[in-house]
Tab-separated table of C-alpha atoms in Angstrom:
chain	number	residue	atom	x	y	z
A	1	MET	CA	105.781	-26.330	54.860
A	2	ASN	CA	108.851	-28.088	54.202
A	3	ILE	CA	112.176	-26.637	55.331
A	4	LEU	CA	115.562	-27.799	54.340
A	5	VAL	CA	118.414	-27.150	56.747
A	6	ILE	CA	121.793	-26.781	55.352
A	7	ASN	CA	125.426	-26.780	57.280
A	8	ALA	CA	128.145	-26.200	54.846
A	9	GLY	CA	131.623	-26.878	55.488
A	10	SER	CA	134.831	-26.479	53.355
A	11	SER	CA	134.634	-30.150	51.896
A	12	SER	CA	131.503	-31.427	53.327
A	13	LEU	CA	127.672	-30.592	53.598
A	14	LYS	CA	125.024	-31.803	55.926
A	15	TYR	CA	121.636	-31.494	55.697
A	16	GLN	CA	117.795	-32.158	57.057
A	17	LEU	CA	114.440	-32.007	55.436
A	18	PHE	CA	111.784	-30.934	57.935
A	19	ASP	CA	108.025	-31.064	57.507
A	20	MET	CA	107.296	-28.030	59.856
A	21	ASP	CA	103.770	-28.763	60.230
A	22	THR	CA	104.879	-31.548	62.586
A	23	GLU	CA	108.399	-30.425	62.991
A	24	SER	CA	109.359	-33.944	62.002
A	25	ILE	CA	112.293	-34.851	59.882
A	26	LEU	CA	111.358	-36.290	56.514
A	27	ALA	CA	115.247	-37.018	55.668
A	28	LYS	CA	118.641	-36.551	56.476
A	29	GLY	CA	121.960	-36.807	55.329
A	30	VAL	CA	125.912	-35.778	54.550
A	31	CYS	CA	127.828	-34.904	51.426
A	32	ASP	CA	131.463	-35.647	52.416
A	33	ARG	CA	134.847	-35.253	50.566
A	34	ILE	CA	133.407	-32.347	48.291
A	35	GLY	CA	136.092	-31.168	45.631
A	36	ILE	CA	138.116	-34.662	46.318
A	37	ASP	CA	136.504	-37.698	45.230
A	38	GLY	CA	132.955	-37.217	46.725
A	39	HIS	CA	130.632	-39.399	49.203
A	40	LEU	CA	126.988	-39.139	49.801
A	41	LYS	CA	124.697	-40.882	52.732
A	42	HIS	CA	121.215	-40.060	52.366
A	43	THR	CA	118.617	-41.530	54.795
A	44	PRO	CA	114.885	-41.165	54.406
A	45	VAL	CA	113.104	-41.086	58.152
A	46	SER	CA	109.873	-41.201	56.655
A	47	GLY	CA	108.036	-43.316	53.967
A	48	GLY	CA	110.200	-46.446	54.666
A	49	LYS	CA	112.640	-45.878	51.621
A	50	PRO	CA	116.067	-47.345	51.684
A	51	VAL	CA	119.297	-45.688	52.755
A	52	TYR	CA	121.651	-44.403	50.080
A	53	ASP	CA	125.205	-44.530	50.836
A	54	SER	CA	127.735	-44.283	48.124
A	55	ASP	CA	130.531	-42.616	46.488
A	56	VAL	CA	129.195	-39.600	44.176
A	57	PRO	CA	131.370	-37.371	42.037
A	58	LEU	CA	131.183	-34.043	43.917
A	59	PRO	CA	133.587	-31.385	42.512
A	60	THR	CA	131.534	-28.456	44.048
A	61	HIS	CA	129.195	-27.517	46.554
A	62	ALA	CA	127.026	-27.045	43.723
A	63	GLU	CA	126.903	-30.565	42.796
A	64	ALA	CA	126.486	-31.649	46.325
A	65	ILE	CA	123.360	-29.779	46.265
A	66	ASN	CA	122.199	-31.150	43.110
A	67	ALA	CA	122.830	-34.614	44.297
A	68	VAL	CA	120.904	-33.926	47.597
A	69	ILE	CA	117.960	-32.579	45.615
A	70	GLU	CA	118.053	-35.771	43.343
A	71	LYS	CA	117.864	-37.775	46.113
A	72	LEU	CA	115.135	-36.205	48.147
A	73	THR	CA	112.861	-36.340	44.915
A	74	SER	CA	113.935	-39.578	43.585
A	75	SER	CA	111.296	-42.524	43.068
A	76	GLU	CA	113.566	-44.900	45.148
A	77	TYR	CA	114.901	-42.901	48.096
A	78	GLY	CA	112.741	-39.547	47.791
A	79	VAL	CA	110.490	-38.246	50.446
A	80	ILE	CA	108.989	-35.503	48.204
A	81	ALA	CA	107.421	-35.514	44.649
A	82	ASP	CA	109.545	-32.582	43.237
A	83	LEU	CA	111.771	-29.362	44.015
A	84	ALA	CA	108.838	-27.108	44.381
A	85	GLU	CA	107.729	-28.955	47.626
A	86	ILE	CA	110.949	-27.338	49.401
A	87	ASP	CA	109.373	-23.861	50.572
A	88	ALA	CA	112.786	-22.595	52.050
A	89	VAL	CA	116.216	-23.256	52.961
A	90	GLY	CA	117.542	-22.458	56.429
A	91	HIS	CA	121.787	-22.231	56.672
A	92	ARG	CA	123.941	-22.512	59.627
A	93	VAL	CA	126.350	-19.466	59.311
A	94	VAL	CA	129.115	-19.548	61.831
A	95	HIS	CA	130.054	-16.084	62.280
A	96	GLY	CA	127.716	-13.161	62.114
A	97	GLY	CA	130.131	-10.534	63.579
A	98	ARG	CA	128.778	-7.281	65.357
A	99	LYS	CA	126.019	-6.461	62.690
A	100	PHE	CA	123.673	-9.910	63.123
A	101	SER	CA	122.212	-10.589	66.484
A	102	GLU	CA	119.417	-12.491	65.394
A	103	SER	CA	118.603	-14.522	62.294
A	104	VAL	CA	117.800	-13.021	58.793
A	105	LEU	CA	116.478	-13.869	55.305
A	106	ILE	CA	119.181	-13.552	52.964
A	107	ASP	CA	119.621	-10.887	50.364
A	108	GLU	CA	122.774	-9.286	48.599
A	109	ASP	CA	123.303	-6.982	51.494
A	110	VAL	CA	123.045	-9.677	53.960
A	111	LEU	CA	125.517	-11.719	51.662
A	112	ALA	CA	127.984	-8.612	51.534
A	113	ALA	CA	127.919	-8.230	55.468
A	114	ILE	CA	128.486	-11.890	56.051
A	115	GLU	CA	131.413	-11.730	53.598
A	116	GLU	CA	132.803	-9.182	55.732
A	117	CYS	CA	133.118	-11.713	58.625
A	118	THR	CA	135.669	-13.769	56.720
A	119	LEU	CA	138.527	-12.147	58.705
A	120	LEU	CA	137.079	-13.318	61.591
A	121	ALA	CA	136.227	-16.837	60.769
A	122	PRO	CA	138.532	-17.475	57.724
A	123	LEU	CA	137.935	-21.184	57.698
A	124	HIS	CA	133.760	-21.355	58.244
A	125	VAL	CA	132.547	-18.104	56.531
A	126	PRO	CA	133.411	-18.914	52.910
A	127	ALA	CA	132.370	-22.340	53.202
A	128	ASN	CA	128.869	-21.034	54.537
A	129	LEU	CA	128.568	-18.821	52.063
A	130	THR	CA	129.525	-21.572	49.326
A	131	GLY	CA	126.577	-23.393	50.452
A	132	VAL	CA	124.231	-20.335	50.145
A	133	ASP	CA	125.660	-19.721	46.864
A	134	ALA	CA	124.956	-23.279	45.603
A	135	CYS	CA	121.374	-23.371	47.158
A	136	ARG	CA	120.522	-20.265	45.454
A	137	LYS	CA	121.893	-21.393	41.657
A	138	VAL	CA	119.682	-24.766	42.210
A	139	MET	CA	116.590	-23.220	43.849
A	140	PRO	CA	116.163	-19.359	42.513
A	141	GLY	CA	113.499	-17.991	44.067
A	142	VAL	CA	113.154	-19.810	47.270
A	143	PRO	CA	113.777	-17.959	50.288
A	144	GLN	CA	116.977	-18.459	52.063
A	145	ALA	CA	117.844	-17.540	55.794
A	146	ALA	CA	120.904	-17.301	57.532
A	147	VAL	CA	120.592	-18.604	61.116
A	148	PHE	CA	124.179	-17.248	63.068
A	149	ASP	CA	125.972	-19.528	65.736
A	150	THR	CA	127.151	-16.098	67.062
A	151	ALA	CA	123.471	-14.356	67.553
A	152	PHE	CA	122.388	-15.714	70.935
A	153	HIS	CA	125.426	-14.400	72.589
A	154	HIS	CA	124.942	-10.905	71.676
A	155	THR	CA	123.111	-10.109	74.609
A	156	MET	CA	126.415	-10.447	76.639
A	157	PRO	CA	127.149	-7.185	78.559
A	158	ASP	CA	130.300	-4.718	77.514
A	159	TYR	CA	132.297	-5.842	80.389
A	160	ALA	CA	132.005	-9.722	79.349
A	161	TYR	CA	132.498	-9.331	75.804
A	162	THR	CA	135.281	-6.664	75.755
A	163	TYR	CA	138.867	-7.745	75.612
A	164	PRO	CA	141.567	-5.833	77.648
A	165	ILE	CA	143.605	-4.986	74.661
A	166	PRO	CA	143.898	-1.430	72.821
A	167	TYR	CA	140.006	-0.142	72.507
A	168	LYS	CA	140.606	0.655	68.497
A	169	TYR	CA	140.707	-3.114	67.794
A	170	TYR	CA	136.991	-3.164	69.045
A	171	GLU	CA	135.865	-0.022	67.242
A	172	GLU	CA	137.869	-0.376	64.039
A	173	ASN	CA	138.263	-4.102	63.724
A	174	ASP	CA	135.348	-5.437	65.476
A	175	ILE	CA	137.250	-7.551	67.985
A	176	LYS	CA	135.445	-8.864	70.934
A	177	ARG	CA	134.038	-12.044	72.220
A	178	TYR	CA	131.462	-13.517	70.153
A	179	GLY	CA	130.782	-16.987	71.252
A	180	PHE	CA	129.822	-20.015	69.142
A	181	HIS	CA	127.699	-23.013	69.576
A	182	GLY	CA	124.748	-20.231	69.972
A	183	THR	CA	121.816	-22.202	68.340
A	184	SER	CA	122.952	-25.041	70.645
A	185	HIS	CA	122.977	-23.231	74.053
A	186	ARG	CA	119.720	-21.232	73.165
A	187	TYR	CA	117.730	-24.452	72.458
A	188	VAL	CA	118.848	-26.251	75.348
A	189	SER	CA	118.529	-23.569	77.916
A	190	ALA	CA	114.942	-22.769	76.578
A	191	ARG	CA	114.334	-26.628	77.370
A	192	ALA	CA	115.791	-26.293	80.798
A	193	ILE	CA	113.447	-23.268	81.680
A	194	GLU	CA	110.597	-25.578	80.693
A	195	LEU	CA	111.694	-28.439	82.966
A	196	LEU	CA	112.144	-25.830	85.707
A	197	GLY	CA	108.646	-24.966	85.427
A	198	ALA	CA	108.854	-21.307	85.438
A	199	GLY	CA	109.238	-18.576	82.870
A	200	ALA	CA	112.412	-17.332	82.026
A	201	GLN	CA	112.619	-14.271	84.311
A	202	GLY	CA	114.667	-15.109	87.356
A	203	THR	CA	116.349	-18.571	86.127
A	204	LYS	CA	120.065	-18.854	86.220
A	205	ILE	CA	121.341	-21.608	83.982
A	206	VAL	CA	124.682	-22.862	83.122
A	207	THR	CA	124.760	-24.913	79.603
A	208	CYS	CA	127.547	-27.126	78.592
A	209	HIS	CA	127.813	-27.916	75.063
A	210	LEU	CA	130.716	-30.334	75.189
A	211	GLY	CA	132.019	-32.350	72.067
A	212	ASN	CA	134.987	-32.131	69.792
A	213	GLY	CA	134.352	-28.458	69.935
A	214	SER	CA	133.135	-27.313	73.625
A	215	SER	CA	131.872	-24.191	74.836
A	216	LEU	CA	129.886	-23.308	77.936
A	217	ALA	CA	127.673	-20.416	78.627
A	218	ALA	CA	125.940	-18.421	81.413
A	219	VAL	CA	122.188	-17.780	80.710
A	220	LYS	CA	120.108	-15.569	83.289
A	221	ASP	CA	116.461	-14.237	82.618
A	222	GLY	CA	116.804	-16.674	79.375
A	223	LYS	CA	119.828	-14.370	78.210
A	224	CYS	CA	123.357	-15.208	77.582
A	225	ILE	CA	125.553	-13.155	79.774
A	226	ASP	CA	128.857	-15.133	79.052
A	227	THR	CA	130.431	-17.778	77.253
A	228	THR	CA	133.838	-19.434	77.068
A	229	MET	CA	134.652	-18.970	73.239
A	230	GLY	CA	135.566	-15.949	72.032
A	231	VAL	CA	136.350	-13.912	68.508
A	232	THR	CA	137.092	-17.557	67.348
A	233	PRO	CA	136.184	-20.872	68.687
A	234	LEU	CA	139.873	-21.325	69.819
A	235	GLU	CA	139.358	-19.759	73.253
A	236	GLY	CA	137.783	-21.494	76.424
A	237	VAL	CA	138.143	-24.958	77.709
A	238	PRO	CA	140.440	-27.631	76.366
A	239	MET	CA	138.610	-29.567	73.275
A	240	GLY	CA	139.412	-32.426	71.024
A	241	THR	CA	142.340	-30.924	69.255
A	242	ARG	CA	142.131	-27.097	70.374
A	243	SER	CA	144.109	-25.916	73.513
A	244	GLY	CA	141.472	-23.687	74.809
A	245	THR	CA	142.797	-20.570	76.827
A	246	VAL	CA	146.460	-20.700	77.163
A	247	ASP	CA	149.135	-17.987	77.646
A	248	PRO	CA	149.513	-16.278	74.416
A	249	THR	CA	153.219	-16.009	74.863
A	250	LEU	CA	153.071	-19.873	73.884
A	251	LEU	CA	152.620	-18.918	70.345
A	252	ASP	CA	156.341	-17.327	70.289
A	253	LEU	CA	157.568	-20.074	72.382
A	254	ILE	CA	156.265	-22.778	70.386
A	255	SER	CA	157.527	-20.770	67.166
A	256	THR	CA	161.007	-20.675	68.755
A	257	ILE	CA	160.930	-24.431	69.935
A	258	GLU	CA	160.188	-25.602	66.533
A	259	GLY	CA	162.714	-23.634	64.598
A	260	GLY	CA	161.142	-20.446	64.049
A	261	ILE	CA	157.599	-21.446	62.413
A	262	THR	CA	155.367	-18.960	61.442
A	263	LEU	CA	152.565	-17.692	63.701
A	264	ARG	CA	149.763	-19.282	61.391
A	265	GLU	CA	151.851	-22.572	61.923
A	266	SER	CA	151.964	-21.991	65.539
A	267	LEU	CA	148.381	-21.561	65.563
A	268	ASP	CA	147.666	-24.596	63.743
A	269	ILE	CA	149.182	-26.497	66.443
A	270	LEU	CA	147.117	-24.740	68.974
A	271	ASN	CA	143.961	-25.464	66.815
A	272	LYS	CA	144.598	-28.712	65.353
A	273	LYS	CA	147.092	-30.854	67.489
A	274	SER	CA	146.406	-29.736	71.098
A	275	GLY	CA	143.845	-30.178	73.204
A	276	VAL	CA	142.974	-33.924	74.549
A	277	LEU	CA	144.641	-35.196	71.669
A	278	GLY	CA	147.806	-33.221	72.677
A	279	VAL	CA	147.938	-34.054	76.012
A	280	SER	CA	147.105	-37.901	75.955
A	281	GLY	CA	148.957	-38.493	72.394
A	282	VAL	CA	146.029	-40.985	72.072
A	283	SER	CA	143.167	-39.502	70.118
A	284	SER	CA	140.970	-36.499	69.930
A	285	ASP	CA	137.925	-38.800	70.678
A	286	PHE	CA	137.026	-39.146	74.018
A	287	ARG	CA	135.634	-42.866	73.658
A	288	ASP	CA	139.229	-43.673	72.376
A	289	ILE	CA	141.152	-41.992	75.652
A	290	GLU	CA	138.414	-43.332	78.098
A	291	ALA	CA	139.565	-46.897	76.890
A	292	ALA	CA	143.008	-46.129	76.983
A	293	LYS	CA	142.805	-44.920	80.511
A	294	LEU	CA	141.255	-48.083	81.506
A	295	GLY	CA	144.065	-49.726	79.859
A	296	GLY	CA	146.444	-47.789	82.515
A	297	ASN	CA	147.715	-44.976	80.216
A	298	ASP	CA	148.433	-42.294	82.586
A	299	ARG	CA	148.699	-39.250	79.902
A	300	ALA	CA	144.934	-40.304	78.880
A	301	ARG	CA	144.159	-39.993	82.574
A	302	LEU	CA	145.720	-36.594	82.820
A	303	ALA	CA	143.856	-35.439	79.608
A	304	LEU	CA	140.375	-36.549	81.130
A	305	ASP	CA	141.035	-34.978	84.270
A	306	LEU	CA	142.384	-32.046	82.838
A	307	PHE	CA	139.393	-31.324	80.557
A	308	ASN	CA	137.035	-31.836	83.300
A	309	TYR	CA	138.759	-29.521	85.734
A	310	GLN	CA	138.617	-26.723	83.211
A	311	VAL	CA	135.014	-27.137	82.660
A	312	ALA	CA	134.108	-27.366	86.053
A	313	LYS	CA	136.356	-24.312	86.863
A	314	HIS	CA	134.174	-22.426	84.169
A	315	ILE	CA	130.975	-23.594	85.603
A	316	GLY	CA	132.025	-22.431	88.752
A	317	SER	CA	132.835	-19.013	87.644
A	318	PHE	CA	129.617	-18.520	85.936
A	319	ILE	CA	127.679	-19.671	88.952
A	320	ALA	CA	129.806	-16.985	90.960
A	321	VAL	CA	128.686	-14.054	88.712
A	322	MET	CA	125.198	-15.112	88.257
A	323	GLY	CA	124.738	-15.401	92.003
A	324	GLY	CA	123.792	-19.181	91.918
A	325	ALA	CA	122.217	-21.550	89.199
A	326	ASP	CA	119.026	-23.195	89.058
A	327	ALA	CA	120.047	-25.774	86.471
A	328	LEU	CA	123.444	-27.123	85.013
A	329	VAL	CA	122.882	-28.866	81.478
A	330	PHE	CA	124.948	-30.955	79.651
A	331	THR	CA	124.494	-31.475	75.786
A	332	ALA	CA	126.145	-32.469	72.506
A	333	GLY	CA	128.431	-35.572	71.493
A	334	ILE	CA	130.186	-35.611	75.005
A	335	GLY	CA	127.693	-33.896	77.157
A	336	GLU	CA	125.002	-36.353	75.962
A	337	ASN	CA	126.995	-39.457	75.858
A	338	SER	CA	129.748	-39.893	78.314
A	339	PRO	CA	128.249	-40.693	81.929
A	340	ASN	CA	132.264	-40.637	83.201
A	341	THR	CA	132.820	-37.160	81.853
A	342	ARG	CA	129.669	-35.734	83.648
A	343	LYS	CA	130.598	-37.718	86.764
A	344	GLY	CA	134.120	-36.125	86.419
A	345	ILE	CA	133.155	-32.594	85.967
A	346	CYS	CA	130.426	-32.631	88.795
A	347	SER	CA	133.204	-34.369	90.975
A	348	PHE	CA	134.873	-30.830	91.005
A	349	LEU	CA	131.690	-29.056	91.918
A	350	GLY	CA	131.035	-30.231	95.460
A	351	GLY	CA	131.984	-26.829	96.866
A	352	ALA	CA	129.404	-25.011	94.746
A	353	GLY	CA	126.705	-27.850	96.275
A	354	ILE	CA	126.253	-29.496	92.821
A	355	ALA	CA	125.607	-33.587	93.078
A	356	ILE	CA	124.284	-36.098	90.799
A	357	ASP	CA	122.915	-39.279	91.326
A	358	GLU	CA	125.166	-41.886	89.632
A	359	SER	CA	122.564	-44.423	89.101
A	360	LYS	CA	120.787	-41.778	87.131
A	361	ASN	CA	123.597	-40.684	85.175
A	362	ASP	CA	124.211	-44.138	83.461
A	363	VAL	CA	122.568	-42.945	80.100
A	364	LYS	CA	123.415	-42.075	76.687
A	365	GLY	CA	121.938	-39.925	74.039
A	366	GLU	CA	118.739	-38.960	75.630
A	367	TYR	CA	117.022	-36.950	78.074
A	368	ALA	CA	117.552	-37.233	81.673
A	369	GLU	CA	117.659	-35.522	84.963
A	370	ILE	CA	120.299	-36.881	87.107
A	371	THR	CA	120.343	-34.561	90.364
A	372	GLY	CA	121.620	-35.766	92.963
A	373	ALA	CA	120.285	-35.913	96.712
A	374	GLY	CA	120.702	-32.319	98.175
A	375	SER	CA	122.121	-30.598	95.318
A	376	SER	CA	122.046	-26.687	94.672
A	377	ALA	CA	120.987	-27.079	90.950
A	378	ARG	CA	118.995	-29.355	88.963
A	379	VAL	CA	121.379	-31.114	86.489
A	380	PHE	CA	119.795	-32.087	83.303
A	381	ILE	CA	121.089	-34.083	80.045
A	382	VAL	CA	119.317	-32.377	77.299
A	383	PRO	CA	120.132	-33.650	73.522
A	384	THR	CA	120.535	-30.669	71.446
A	385	ASP	CA	118.639	-29.908	68.077
A	386	GLU	CA	120.413	-27.066	66.351
A	387	GLU	CA	118.727	-28.194	63.009
A	388	LEU	CA	115.244	-27.712	64.376
A	389	VAL	CA	116.189	-24.344	65.947
A	390	ILE	CA	117.340	-23.085	62.118
A	391	ALA	CA	114.060	-24.788	60.431
A	392	ARG	CA	112.042	-22.794	63.256
A	393	ASP	CA	113.673	-19.372	62.724
A	394	THR	CA	113.452	-19.810	58.999
A	395	LYS	CA	109.884	-20.640	58.968
A	396	ALA	CA	109.127	-17.627	61.093
A	397	LEU	CA	111.213	-15.542	58.801
A	398	VAL	CA	109.254	-16.677	55.650
A	399	ALA	CA	105.790	-16.086	57.341
A	400	CYS	CA	106.980	-12.618	58.508
A	401	LYS	CA	107.590	-11.820	54.844
A	402	ALA	CA	104.380	-13.271	53.606
């Protein structure tokens, strides 16, 4: 079975084609600048075909999907003979609201329910739906599945997901903590359970998805009991450009300081101009900030210390509510590739008994166990694979329908 995985953004579309008999990637790529001038990078992984990397007119997502299909099936760059070899499509959908606690096959009712989540994720949901619509037009009759970033966190208890605001907003408007990066937290926590050598029952794991967007999850008995992101991805730890959790009064203070800008403009500052970018004044890329720190930039040093401290503080709180931890897992772009970040975070966790072996920590982009002598929990680096989770869920849904 070949499954195409789609991750559609407002002006981009990432994809991977899997052979699910072997769970191997046949091809992957990204369409950028959709609706502007358009660019496609297509990388065949099997068959020794060349990479295609060039500007392509992509006025809409429909043209992007058509361009992807053309490259997947072309004699020069393709890995399949024709469109009929794609058995199903799995879509990453950022927000599933209260309705979706697991992945589902897409029909008209599902589409309507996803559209109702637009209020909760106004930037992401329309883009996700655009990707679904484009695929349905190009591949009519091919099963399509929605895999939700929020689904893994539906196991949180009510005292973890409820905000201390008037309860009517939850009852009438679905305002609660949802959490994100669920497919990543689900994948790496399951892998950690395997590495611990026991079943899920009784395990206590903290997963740290650290990238330009970052979130942590407390996973007990294989289920999420808490996470750092909230009703939107703005809450939690500081990130590349997002502030993370701050005093909400800042919105009003920023508006006043900036001459009476609107609430949306204040939120734009917290979403796009804050985090390590706002503190360092250098970049939202941790590699740039680390280089600036080495060059003596004290604000770069502060941005990194602030990030590491906030992540460690949330790890500590999750260890406390779980009554300990068997494993701490680092994943995603920064978690997998920044030894300095992992070291900096764990330097704040001595009181929780966590220690790493610095010689084992000197790795990037690969699995490693970096547990130090006497550590109270094992510490792992686990490269995430959200696309494989989406492909597996899609395969299972299609098999059930059959």
